[in-house]
Amino acid sequence: MRVWALPLALLALVSCVTQSVPRRQQQTRAPIVPAKPAVIDPVALAKRLASIQAGWPRSRQFDCARIKCVALTFDDGPGEHTWRLLDMLRQRDVRATFFVVGQMVAADKGGRIVHRIVDDGHEIGNHSWSHPSLSGVSHEELQRQLQYTDEIVWRLTGVKMRVMRPPYGATNHNVAAETRREGLAQILWNVDTLDWRDRVATTVARRAGEAKPGSIVLMHDIHRSTVDAVPSILDTLAKKGYTFVTVSELYGKTPTPGQMYTER
């Protein structure tokens, strides 16, 4: 395991967009600066060491080749609305996949939210450190963006992430090669709620409700309107007979590092 010094600079993040929508102008980001590693409670970490065993996250053994499964995914957090979202999912015994941004994890003092994501049985994935378009950065920066986020999540939770989502869905051969080296599968989507653009809960819920069996649904837990839409989304899809699964559960195993996935 590499040990990296973790930066503390926290900047405003922009939400993800699909490849079919022109990417919004990137904001200039401050350079990553070293900082002291976070102090981890050894008792809490020991409790979570089981998370790095083969088979994490804990699979519930769904056969999504035979039943109607859908994977709800949330990007760009953790944020101020994530805890409320986790409450909603826990109440309904629903698992999802959270693609976290390293700077946002660092902003959550003590890693309270990522601890809960893992403890509640959700899947956690790498969404870069500061949300650049990974297809447009140098090889060294690409490594830093993935490895810094991998390191802070591992330090706080004991979990080695196995999936990632490239910001804006922007990927290329370099991203594929580096994610393969890092042991991360590239997870995209086939249902885009456009919740970053249309911040109306009913609109987000309607779009998510159009998921088909095997769909991966893209949402962002940094938006209040998205979290407000979740109860309706769960009701709509449950009435249609869907089972809510993590990305790895959707495929029945951990997806292959470097490979790109959009649906089952």
Short mmCIF file of C-alpha atoms in Angstrom, two decimals:
data_model
loop_
_atom_site.label_atom_id
_atom_site.label_comp_id
_atom_site.label_asym_id
_atom_site.label_seq_id
_atom_site.Cartn_x
_atom_site.Cartn_y
_atom_site.Cartn_z
CA MET A 1 0.00 0.00 0.00
CA ARG A 2 1.41 3.41 -0.98
CA VAL A 3 1.44 6.07 1.69
CA TRP A 4 0.78 9.56 0.44
CA ALA A 5 0.60 12.87 2.24
CA LEU A 6 -2.95 14.08 2.06
CA PRO A 7 -3.84 17.62 1.00
CA LEU A 8 -6.39 19.72 2.89
CA ALA A 9 -7.22 22.37 0.27
CA LEU A 10 -10.97 22.30 -0.22
CA LEU A 11 -12.54 23.83 -3.28
CA ALA A 12 -16.07 24.10 -4.66
CA LEU A 13 -16.83 21.20 -6.96
CA VAL A 14 -18.88 21.07 -10.09
CA SER A 15 -21.36 18.28 -10.73
CA CYS A 16 -20.91 15.56 -13.33
CA VAL A 17 -22.41 15.77 -16.81
CA THR A 18 -22.82 13.16 -19.48
CA GLN A 19 -20.64 12.92 -22.55
CA SER A 20 -23.61 14.03 -24.66
CA VAL A 21 -23.84 17.37 -22.81
CA PRO A 22 -21.06 19.95 -23.36
CA ARG A 23 -18.82 20.00 -20.33
CA ARG A 24 -19.06 23.11 -18.20
CA GLN A 25 -15.95 25.25 -17.95
CA GLN A 26 -13.52 23.88 -15.36
CA GLN A 27 -12.66 26.15 -12.47
CA THR A 28 -8.99 26.81 -11.77
CA ARG A 29 -7.97 24.68 -8.83
CA ALA A 30 -5.20 25.35 -6.36
CA PRO A 31 -2.21 22.97 -6.42
CA ILE A 32 -2.31 19.97 -4.11
CA VAL A 33 -0.21 20.67 -1.02
CA PRO A 34 1.07 18.16 1.51
CA ALA A 35 -0.48 17.80 4.94
CA LYS A 36 -0.10 15.59 7.96
CA PRO A 37 -1.88 12.22 7.71
CA ALA A 38 -5.17 11.95 9.54
CA VAL A 39 -5.04 10.34 12.98
CA ILE A 40 -7.09 7.14 12.93
CA ASP A 41 -8.74 5.51 15.91
CA PRO A 42 -7.10 2.02 15.92
CA VAL A 43 -10.16 0.42 17.51
CA ALA A 44 -12.49 1.84 14.90
CA LEU A 45 -10.12 0.85 12.12
CA ALA A 46 -9.75 -2.68 13.45
CA LYS A 47 -13.53 -3.00 13.45
CA ARG A 48 -13.55 -2.23 9.75
CA LEU A 49 -10.62 -4.37 8.65
CA ALA A 50 -13.06 -7.03 7.50
CA SER A 51 -13.99 -4.59 4.74
CA ILE A 52 -10.74 -5.28 2.88
CA GLN A 53 -11.39 -9.01 2.73
CA ALA A 54 -12.27 -10.58 -0.59
CA GLY A 55 -15.86 -10.01 -1.53
CA TRP A 56 -16.33 -6.54 -0.05
CA PRO A 57 -18.81 -4.96 -0.18
CA ARG A 58 -20.87 -7.68 1.41
CA SER A 59 -22.77 -9.26 -1.44
CA ARG A 60 -26.36 -10.27 -0.83
CA GLN A 61 -26.15 -12.77 -3.68
CA PHE A 62 -28.73 -11.36 -6.06
CA ASP A 63 -28.99 -12.99 -9.49
CA CYS A 64 -29.53 -9.92 -11.63
CA ALA A 65 -29.59 -12.07 -14.74
CA ARG A 66 -32.96 -13.37 -13.54
CA ILE A 67 -34.48 -10.59 -11.47
CA LYS A 68 -35.02 -6.91 -12.18
CA CYS A 69 -32.10 -5.04 -10.63
CA VAL A 70 -31.18 -1.38 -10.68
CA ALA A 71 -28.05 0.30 -9.30
CA LEU A 72 -28.55 3.79 -7.87
CA THR A 73 -25.30 5.77 -7.83
CA PHE A 74 -24.47 9.11 -6.23
CA ASP A 75 -21.51 11.32 -7.20
CA ASP A 76 -19.51 14.28 -5.89
CA GLY A 77 -20.05 13.84 -2.15
CA PRO A 78 -20.03 13.41 0.68
CA GLY A 79 -21.91 16.66 1.23
CA GLU A 80 -24.36 18.33 3.55
CA HIS A 81 -27.30 16.25 2.28
CA THR A 82 -25.59 12.85 2.27
CA TRP A 83 -26.43 11.95 5.88
CA ARG A 84 -30.15 12.51 5.24
CA LEU A 85 -29.91 10.35 2.13
CA LEU A 86 -28.25 7.59 4.14
CA ASP A 87 -31.13 7.77 6.64
CA MET A 88 -33.63 7.27 3.81
CA LEU A 89 -31.74 4.31 2.37
CA ARG A 90 -31.32 2.67 5.77
CA GLN A 91 -35.04 2.98 6.53
CA ARG A 92 -35.84 1.01 3.37
CA ASP A 93 -32.88 -1.38 3.54
CA VAL A 94 -31.60 -0.10 0.18
CA ARG A 95 -27.94 -0.27 -0.88
CA ALA A 96 -26.37 2.13 -3.36
CA THR A 97 -22.94 3.08 -4.69
CA PHE A 98 -21.29 6.37 -3.69
CA PHE A 99 -18.52 7.79 -5.88
CA VAL A 100 -16.72 10.17 -3.54
CA VAL A 101 -14.43 13.13 -4.27
CA GLY A 102 -11.29 13.14 -2.14
CA GLN A 103 -11.53 16.82 -1.22
CA MET A 104 -15.07 16.28 0.02
CA VAL A 105 -13.96 13.32 2.11
CA ALA A 106 -11.20 15.49 3.61
CA ALA A 107 -13.75 18.22 4.40
CA ASP A 108 -15.84 15.75 6.42
CA LYS A 109 -13.91 15.98 9.68
CA GLY A 110 -13.03 12.55 10.98
CA GLY A 111 -14.62 10.84 7.99
CA ARG A 112 -17.98 10.53 9.74
CA ILE A 113 -19.97 10.17 6.52
CA VAL A 114 -17.65 7.75 4.71
CA HIS A 115 -17.58 5.65 7.88
CA ARG A 116 -21.35 5.40 7.71
CA ILE A 117 -21.41 4.68 3.97
CA VAL A 118 -19.22 1.65 4.61
CA ASP A 119 -20.92 0.59 7.85
CA ASP A 120 -24.36 0.70 6.21
CA GLY A 121 -23.18 -1.73 3.52
CA HIS A 122 -23.05 0.65 0.59
CA GLU A 123 -20.36 0.45 -2.06
CA ILE A 124 -17.84 3.29 -2.16
CA GLY A 125 -15.96 4.31 -5.28
CA ASN A 126 -13.27 6.73 -6.40
CA HIS A 127 -14.39 9.93 -8.16
CA SER A 128 -10.94 11.63 -8.19
CA TRP A 129 -9.46 14.10 -5.73
CA SER A 130 -10.60 17.43 -7.16
CA HIS A 131 -12.95 16.51 -10.04
CA PRO A 132 -10.91 17.39 -13.15
CA SER A 133 -11.49 15.83 -16.55
CA LEU A 134 -9.07 12.90 -16.22
CA SER A 135 -8.71 12.51 -19.98
CA GLY A 136 -7.07 15.95 -20.13
CA VAL A 137 -4.49 15.76 -17.33
CA SER A 138 -0.91 14.51 -17.31
CA HIS A 139 -0.09 10.95 -16.37
CA GLU A 140 1.37 12.12 -13.06
CA GLU A 141 -1.73 14.16 -12.22
CA LEU A 142 -3.98 11.25 -13.18
CA GLN A 143 -2.11 9.05 -10.72
CA ARG A 144 -2.38 11.67 -7.97
CA GLN A 145 -6.10 12.20 -8.52
CA LEU A 146 -6.81 8.49 -8.07
CA GLN A 147 -4.22 7.59 -5.47
CA TYR A 148 -4.86 10.48 -3.08
CA THR A 149 -8.56 9.62 -2.96
CA ASP A 150 -7.84 5.93 -2.61
CA GLU A 151 -5.47 6.67 0.27
CA ILE A 152 -7.77 8.92 2.30
CA VAL A 153 -10.68 6.47 2.02
CA TRP A 154 -8.43 3.58 3.05
CA ARG A 155 -7.04 5.54 6.00
CA LEU A 156 -10.49 6.47 7.27
CA THR A 157 -12.35 3.22 6.63
CA GLY A 158 -9.89 0.39 5.92
CA VAL A 159 -11.57 -0.11 2.54
CA LYS A 160 -9.67 -0.53 -0.74
CA MET A 161 -12.01 0.82 -3.41
CA ARG A 162 -12.56 -1.39 -6.46
CA VAL A 163 -14.66 0.90 -8.68
CA MET A 164 -14.30 4.47 -9.92
CA ARG A 165 -16.24 6.95 -12.01
CA PRO A 166 -14.35 9.42 -14.21
CA PRO A 167 -15.63 12.97 -13.67
CA TYR A 168 -17.89 14.10 -16.54
CA GLY A 169 -17.68 10.54 -17.88
CA ALA A 170 -14.45 11.65 -19.60
CA THR A 171 -12.17 8.70 -20.22
CA ASN A 172 -9.61 7.50 -22.75
CA HIS A 173 -6.88 4.89 -23.17
CA ASN A 174 -4.68 6.57 -20.55
CA VAL A 175 -7.47 6.55 -17.97
CA ALA A 176 -8.26 2.93 -18.78
CA ALA A 177 -4.61 1.92 -18.39
CA GLU A 178 -4.14 3.75 -15.09
CA THR A 179 -7.38 2.45 -13.58
CA ARG A 180 -6.31 -1.04 -14.55
CA ARG A 181 -3.01 -0.53 -12.70
CA GLU A 182 -4.87 0.88 -9.69
CA GLY A 183 -7.33 -2.04 -9.62
CA LEU A 184 -10.36 0.15 -10.40
CA ALA A 185 -13.17 -0.59 -12.84
CA GLN A 186 -14.64 2.38 -14.71
CA ILE A 187 -18.36 2.73 -13.94
CA LEU A 188 -20.40 5.04 -16.13
CA TRP A 189 -24.21 4.97 -16.50
CA ASN A 190 -27.11 4.52 -18.89
CA VAL A 191 -29.72 6.62 -17.04
CA ASP A 192 -28.81 10.27 -16.50
CA THR A 193 -31.23 12.20 -14.31
CA LEU A 194 -29.54 15.52 -15.24
CA ASP A 195 -30.07 16.48 -11.62
CA TRP A 196 -27.09 18.84 -11.71
CA ARG A 197 -28.95 20.94 -14.29
CA ASP A 198 -32.63 20.51 -13.46
CA ARG A 199 -32.87 20.81 -9.70
CA VAL A 200 -36.51 19.88 -9.42
CA ALA A 201 -37.24 16.78 -7.33
CA THR A 202 -40.21 15.65 -9.41
CA THR A 203 -38.19 15.90 -12.63
CA VAL A 204 -35.30 13.95 -11.17
CA ALA A 205 -37.66 11.28 -9.84
CA ARG A 206 -39.40 10.92 -13.22
CA ARG A 207 -36.13 10.41 -15.07
CA ALA A 208 -34.77 7.91 -12.55
CA GLY A 209 -38.09 6.06 -12.69
CA GLU A 210 -37.47 5.31 -16.38
CA ALA A 211 -34.68 2.86 -15.50
CA LYS A 212 -34.73 -0.55 -17.17
CA PRO A 213 -33.52 -3.87 -15.73
CA GLY A 214 -29.75 -3.67 -15.34
CA SER A 215 -29.61 0.12 -15.37
CA ILE A 216 -27.01 2.24 -13.60
CA VAL A 217 -28.64 5.54 -12.58
CA LEU A 218 -26.53 8.69 -12.22
CA MET A 219 -27.39 11.17 -9.45
CA HIS A 220 -25.54 13.58 -7.13
CA ASP A 221 -25.98 13.60 -3.36
CA ILE A 222 -24.63 17.16 -3.13
CA HIS A 223 -28.00 18.52 -4.36
CA ARG A 224 -30.92 18.92 -1.95
CA SER A 225 -33.42 18.41 -4.79
CA THR A 226 -31.89 15.03 -5.62
CA VAL A 227 -32.12 13.78 -2.05
CA ASP A 228 -35.70 15.10 -1.90
CA ALA A 229 -36.47 12.98 -4.98
CA VAL A 230 -35.18 9.70 -3.51
CA PRO A 231 -38.35 8.54 -1.67
CA SER A 232 -40.38 8.91 -4.87
CA ILE A 233 -37.68 7.11 -6.88
CA LEU A 234 -37.67 4.20 -4.46
CA ASP A 235 -41.47 4.00 -4.44
CA THR A 236 -41.73 4.08 -8.25
CA LEU A 237 -39.08 1.47 -8.91
CA ALA A 238 -40.20 -0.79 -6.06
CA LYS A 239 -43.74 -0.82 -7.46
CA LYS A 240 -42.26 -1.95 -10.77
CA GLY A 241 -40.63 -4.89 -9.03
CA TYR A 242 -37.03 -3.68 -8.95
CA THR A 243 -34.39 -4.80 -6.49
CA PHE A 244 -31.90 -2.09 -5.48
CA VAL A 245 -28.29 -3.26 -5.65
CA THR A 246 -24.76 -1.87 -5.62
CA VAL A 247 -22.76 -1.79 -8.84
CA SER A 248 -20.77 -4.89 -7.88
CA GLU A 249 -23.97 -6.73 -6.93
CA LEU A 250 -25.44 -5.78 -10.31
CA TYR A 251 -22.71 -7.80 -12.02
CA GLY A 252 -22.53 -10.52 -9.40
CA LYS A 253 -18.83 -9.85 -8.79
CA THR A 254 -16.31 -7.03 -8.61
CA PRO A 255 -16.10 -5.49 -12.10
CA THR A 256 -12.83 -5.92 -14.00
CA PRO A 257 -10.19 -3.21 -13.38
CA GLY A 258 -9.81 -0.78 -16.28
CA GLN A 259 -12.90 -2.00 -18.08
CA MET A 260 -15.77 0.44 -18.69
CA TYR A 261 -19.35 -0.40 -17.65
CA THR A 262 -22.56 1.46 -18.43
CA GLU A 263 -25.27 -1.12 -17.61
CA ARG A 264 -25.64 -4.84 -17.06
#
